[in-house]
Amino acid sequence: MRHFLFAGSTILLLSFAVGCGSSGPRTETVSSTSPNGVAPVVTAEAKPTPVAPTPIAPLVLPAGTRVAVRLNNTLSTKTASAGEAFSGELSQPLTIDGRQIAPRGATVTGVVASADDGGRVKGRAHIALRLTQIRLADGREITVSTNSPAFYAPGSKKRDGIAIGVTSGIGAAIGAIAGGGKGAAIGAGAGAGAGTAGVLATKGKAAVIPAESVVTFQLRNSVSVNI
């Protein structure tokens, strides 16, 4: 009888243990595969391709553009020589299609293209200038090629003619005193020769461009200006 009770108790305990074990929480396994058994393909989100900024076309100063310059210093054939530098400033703003690229007063530089002191009866003294650089509003400098306006000294032929005539008259007077009519003719010729020699040996007036003078140049070639 005791044996039977012990066996029954054992069966009850085992049944209770099994029941408790089966009533615990279930752990569900989540499959990483799609319903058809193929693993899903994960794709990275495509990034937009950066767009390069559209380059800005440069502004162009066309050939023939006039550039008015006020000189800083006096230039003269007495002192200047070809290749010598000069400076000045714009007397008017420089614009392209209504856009100002160099203000009034902007610094410019150039060179003496030629300087001839003349002074011999055949020609007058003259000096010519050429612009080479212009400083822009942003401080950059552009190189330019321009024409070479020339400036001449006042003519002196009338004065030279008077000088020769006066010398001839003096020679004729001296010749008349020395030898009458024949001596006058000889003296006039001698006096004329002396007067001509004196004129040929004397230089004429210098060509001068005073400081603050406004000289207008023209561009020979177009110039691109990057903005």
GROMACS .gro file of C-alpha atoms in nm:
model
  227
    1MET     CA    1   0.000   0.000   0.000
    2ARG     CA    2   0.279   0.243   0.090
    3HIS     CA    3   0.455   0.151  -0.231
    4PHE     CA    4   0.148   0.236  -0.432
    5LEU     CA    5   0.106   0.574  -0.263
    6PHE     CA    6   0.471   0.663  -0.326
    7ALA     CA    7   0.445   0.575  -0.694
    8GLY     CA    8   0.133   0.783  -0.731
    9SER     CA    9   0.290   1.081  -0.565
   10THR     CA   10   0.587   1.053  -0.795
   11ILE     CA   11   0.365   1.051  -1.105
   12LEU     CA   12   0.178   1.358  -0.987
   13LEU     CA   13   0.499   1.549  -0.925
   14LEU     CA   14   0.635   1.458  -1.270
   15SER     CA   15   0.311   1.563  -1.436
   16PHE     CA   16   0.314   1.894  -1.254
   17ALA     CA   17   0.679   1.959  -1.357
   18VAL     CA   18   0.605   1.880  -1.721
   19GLY     CA   19   0.301   2.104  -1.717
   20CYS     CA   20   0.492   2.393  -1.569
   21GLY     CA   21   0.771   2.352  -1.822
   22SER     CA   22   0.534   2.357  -2.116
   23SER     CA   23   0.340   2.663  -1.993
   24GLY     CA   24   0.646   2.895  -1.993
   25PRO     CA   25   0.685   3.180  -2.245
   26ARG     CA   26   0.767   3.093  -2.603
   27THR     CA   27   1.054   3.240  -2.791
   28GLU     CA   28   0.973   3.316  -3.154
   29THR     CA   29   1.251   3.318  -3.409
   30VAL     CA   30   1.222   3.588  -3.671
   31SER     CA   31   1.348   3.478  -4.006
   32SER     CA   32   1.564   3.723  -4.195
   33THR     CA   33   1.458   3.574  -4.524
   34SER     CA   34   1.173   3.677  -4.748
   35PRO     CA   35   0.872   3.450  -4.792
   36ASN     CA   36   1.031   3.288  -5.095
   37GLY     CA   37   1.344   3.209  -4.895
   38VAL     CA   38   1.569   3.468  -5.055
   39ALA     CA   39   1.739   3.724  -4.832
   40PRO     CA   40   1.630   4.084  -4.916
   41VAL     CA   41   1.890   4.305  -5.086
   42VAL     CA   42   1.958   4.627  -4.898
   43THR     CA   43   2.058   4.918  -5.128
   44ALA     CA   44   2.217   5.245  -5.012
   45GLU     CA   45   2.026   5.563  -5.090
   46ALA     CA   46   2.178   5.735  -5.396
   47LYS     CA   47   2.331   6.077  -5.326
   48PRO     CA   48   2.259   6.360  -5.571
   49THR     CA   49   2.551   6.447  -5.801
   50PRO     CA   50   2.680   6.799  -5.720
   51VAL     CA   51   2.626   7.045  -6.004
   52ALA     CA   52   2.927   7.258  -6.097
   53PRO     CA   53   2.856   7.633  -6.098
   54THR     CA   54   2.823   7.790  -6.439
   55PRO     CA   55   3.139   7.993  -6.513
   56ILE     CA   56   3.085   8.367  -6.558
   57ALA     CA   57   3.199   8.492  -6.895
   58PRO     CA   58   3.462   8.769  -6.873
   59LEU     CA   59   3.374   9.125  -6.964
   60VAL     CA   60   3.546   9.263  -7.272
   61LEU     CA   61   3.682   9.611  -7.337
   62PRO     CA   62   3.660   9.634  -7.717
   63ALA     CA   63   3.935   9.771  -7.937
   64GLY     CA   64   3.886  10.140  -7.998
   65THR     CA   65   3.770  10.212  -7.642
   66ARG     CA   66   3.877  10.562  -7.537
   67VAL     CA   67   4.065  10.600  -7.209
   68ALA     CA   68   4.101  10.956  -7.077
   69VAL     CA   69   4.402  11.003  -6.848
   70ARG     CA   70   4.507  11.301  -6.635
   71LEU     CA   71   4.887  11.317  -6.609
   72ASN     CA   72   5.055  11.342  -6.269
   73ASN     CA   73   5.374  11.512  -6.392
   74THR     CA   74   5.497  11.743  -6.667
   75LEU     CA   75   5.662  11.567  -6.960
   76SER     CA   76   5.905  11.751  -7.188
   77THR     CA   77   6.146  11.664  -7.467
   78LYS     CA   78   6.411  11.851  -7.268
   79THR     CA   79   6.412  11.584  -7.000
   80ALA     CA   80   6.210  11.282  -7.117
   81SER     CA   81   6.340  10.997  -7.329
   82ALA     CA   82   6.180  10.701  -7.505
   83GLY     CA   83   6.090  10.419  -7.267
   84GLU     CA   84   6.061  10.646  -6.963
   85ALA     CA   85   5.761  10.564  -6.742
   86PHE     CA   86   5.486  10.807  -6.650
   87SER     CA   87   5.178  10.783  -6.429
   88GLY     CA   88   4.835  10.936  -6.414
   89GLU     CA   89   4.475  10.866  -6.322
   90LEU     CA   90   4.151  10.810  -6.506
   91SER     CA   91   3.966  11.135  -6.560
   92GLN     CA   92   3.648  10.935  -6.634
   93PRO     CA   93   3.529  10.596  -6.504
   94LEU     CA   94   3.593  10.296  -6.726
   95THR     CA   95   3.278  10.091  -6.789
   96ILE     CA   96   3.170   9.782  -6.983
   97ASP     CA   97   2.801   9.746  -7.071
   98GLY     CA   98   2.715   9.995  -6.800
   99ARG     CA   99   2.922   9.812  -6.536
  100GLN     CA  100   3.207  10.015  -6.385
  101ILE     CA  101   3.536   9.825  -6.375
  102ALA     CA  102   3.766  10.116  -6.287
  103PRO     CA  103   3.651  10.434  -6.111
  104ARG     CA  104   3.749  10.790  -6.185
  105GLY     CA  105   4.088  10.851  -6.022
  106ALA     CA  106   4.209  10.492  -6.076
  107THR     CA  107   4.587  10.471  -6.122
  108VAL     CA  108   4.726  10.418  -6.471
  109THR     CA  109   5.082  10.386  -6.598
  110GLY     CA  110   5.247  10.421  -6.937
  111VAL     CA  111   5.571  10.496  -7.117
  112VAL     CA  112   5.711  10.764  -7.343
  113ALA     CA  113   5.682  10.603  -7.687
  114SER     CA  114   5.917  10.856  -7.850
  115ALA     CA  115   6.083  11.189  -7.770
  116ASP     CA  116   6.257  11.403  -8.033
  117ASP     CA  117   6.399  11.738  -7.927
  118GLY     CA  118   6.395  11.862  -8.290
  119GLY     CA  119   6.558  12.205  -8.307
  120ARG     CA  120   6.694  12.184  -8.663
  121VAL     CA  121   6.502  12.381  -8.924
  122LYS     CA  122   6.368  12.060  -9.080
  123GLY     CA  123   6.150  11.950  -8.787
  124ARG     CA  124   5.981  12.038  -8.459
  125ALA     CA  125   6.032  11.872  -8.123
  126HIS     CA  126   5.764  11.617  -8.038
  127ILE     CA  127   5.683  11.363  -7.770
  128ALA     CA  128   5.445  11.064  -7.788
  129LEU     CA  129   5.294  10.858  -7.504
  130ARG     CA  130   5.157  10.505  -7.478
  131LEU     CA  131   4.938  10.358  -7.201
  132THR     CA  132   5.040  10.018  -7.060
  133GLN     CA  133   4.840   9.939  -6.742
  134ILE     CA  134   4.514  10.029  -6.570
  135ARG     CA  135   4.429   9.947  -6.207
  136LEU     CA  136   4.077   9.809  -6.166
  137ALA     CA  137   3.830   9.876  -5.886
  138ASP     CA  138   3.928   9.552  -5.707
  139GLY     CA  139   4.299   9.641  -5.709
  140ARG     CA  140   4.402   9.416  -5.997
  141GLU     CA  141   4.593   9.561  -6.290
  142ILE     CA  142   4.526   9.486  -6.654
  143THR     CA  143   4.779   9.527  -6.933
  144VAL     CA  144   4.661   9.728  -7.231
  145SER     CA  145   4.799   9.824  -7.572
  146THR     CA  146   4.704  10.169  -7.700
  147ASN     CA  147   4.784  10.415  -7.973
  148SER     CA  148   5.055  10.676  -7.914
  149PRO     CA  149   4.918  11.032  -7.927
  150ALA     CA  150   5.194  11.282  -8.009
  151PHE     CA  151   5.244  11.644  -7.900
  152TYR     CA  152   5.452  11.893  -8.098
  153ALA     CA  153   5.640  12.207  -8.002
  154PRO     CA  154   5.517  12.537  -8.151
  155GLY     CA  155   5.658  12.610  -8.498
  156SER     CA  156   5.959  12.846  -8.520
  157LYS     CA  157   6.005  12.896  -8.898
  158LYS     CA  158   5.881  13.256  -8.889
  159ARG     CA  159   6.117  13.339  -8.606
  160ASP     CA  160   6.403  13.164  -8.788
  161GLY     CA  161   6.327  13.361  -9.106
  162ILE     CA  162   6.336  13.688  -8.915
  163ALA     CA  163   6.668  13.592  -8.757
  164ILE     CA  164   6.823  13.518  -9.098
  165GLY     CA  165   6.684  13.841  -9.244
  166VAL     CA  166   6.816  14.055  -8.963
  167THR     CA  167   7.160  13.899  -8.992
  168SER     CA  168   7.161  13.956  -9.366
  169GLY     CA  169   7.072  14.324  -9.317
  170ILE     CA  170   7.352  14.375  -9.073
  171GLY     CA  171   7.596  14.208  -9.314
  172ALA     CA  172   7.482  14.429  -9.603
  173ALA     CA  173   7.525  14.745  -9.396
  174ILE     CA  174   7.875  14.647  -9.298
  175GLY     CA  175   7.959  14.560  -9.660
  176ALA     CA  176   7.830  14.896  -9.789
  177ILE     CA  177   8.045  15.083  -9.546
  178ALA     CA  178   8.346  14.879  -9.646
  179GLY     CA  179   8.311  14.875 -10.024
  180GLY     CA  180   8.001  15.046 -10.163
  181GLY     CA  181   7.737  14.859 -10.363
  182LYS     CA  182   7.954  14.561 -10.444
  183GLY     CA  183   8.058  14.533 -10.085
  184ALA     CA  184   7.695  14.547  -9.978
  185ALA     CA  185   7.608  14.244 -10.192
  186ILE     CA  186   7.901  14.048 -10.059
  187GLY     CA  187   7.820  14.149  -9.703
  188ALA     CA  188   7.454  14.049  -9.743
  189GLY     CA  189   7.553  13.703  -9.863
  190ALA     CA  190   7.796  13.658  -9.580
  191GLY     CA  191   7.541  13.777  -9.331
  192ALA     CA  192   7.275  13.539  -9.463
  193GLY     CA  193   7.516  13.248  -9.437
  194ALA     CA  194   7.601  13.337  -9.083
  195GLY     CA  195   7.234  13.370  -8.992
  196THR     CA  196   7.142  13.031  -9.140
  197ALA     CA  197   7.430  12.864  -8.959
  198GLY     CA  198   7.315  13.018  -8.635
  199VAL     CA  199   6.960  12.890  -8.679
  200LEU     CA  200   7.078  12.542  -8.768
  201ALA     CA  201   7.293  12.535  -8.457
  202THR     CA  202   7.008  12.646  -8.232
  203LYS     CA  203   6.746  12.404  -8.105
  204GLY     CA  204   6.382  12.505  -8.128
  205LYS     CA  205   6.124  12.503  -7.852
  206ALA     CA  206   6.071  12.186  -7.653
  207ALA     CA  207   5.750  11.985  -7.678
  208VAL     CA  208   5.585  11.999  -7.335
  209ILE     CA  209   5.280  11.826  -7.186
  210PRO     CA  210   5.200  12.003  -6.856
  211ALA     CA  211   5.097  11.817  -6.543
  212GLU     CA  212   4.718  11.777  -6.506
  213SER     CA  213   4.679  11.764  -6.885
  214VAL     CA  214   4.415  11.512  -7.000
  215VAL     CA  215   4.541  11.279  -7.273
  216THR     CA  216   4.297  11.045  -7.450
  217PHE     CA  217   4.425  10.704  -7.559
  218GLN     CA  218   4.252  10.437  -7.768
  219LEU     CA  219   4.284  10.063  -7.715
  220ARG     CA  220   4.447   9.890  -8.010
  221ASN     CA  221   4.326   9.545  -7.900
  222SER     CA  222   4.032   9.418  -7.698
  223VAL     CA  223   4.097   9.332  -7.332
  224SER     CA  224   3.918   9.059  -7.132
  225VAL     CA  225   3.839   9.136  -6.768
  226ASN     CA  226   3.750   8.843  -6.541
  227ILE     CA  227   3.493   8.927  -6.277
   0.00000   0.00000   0.00000
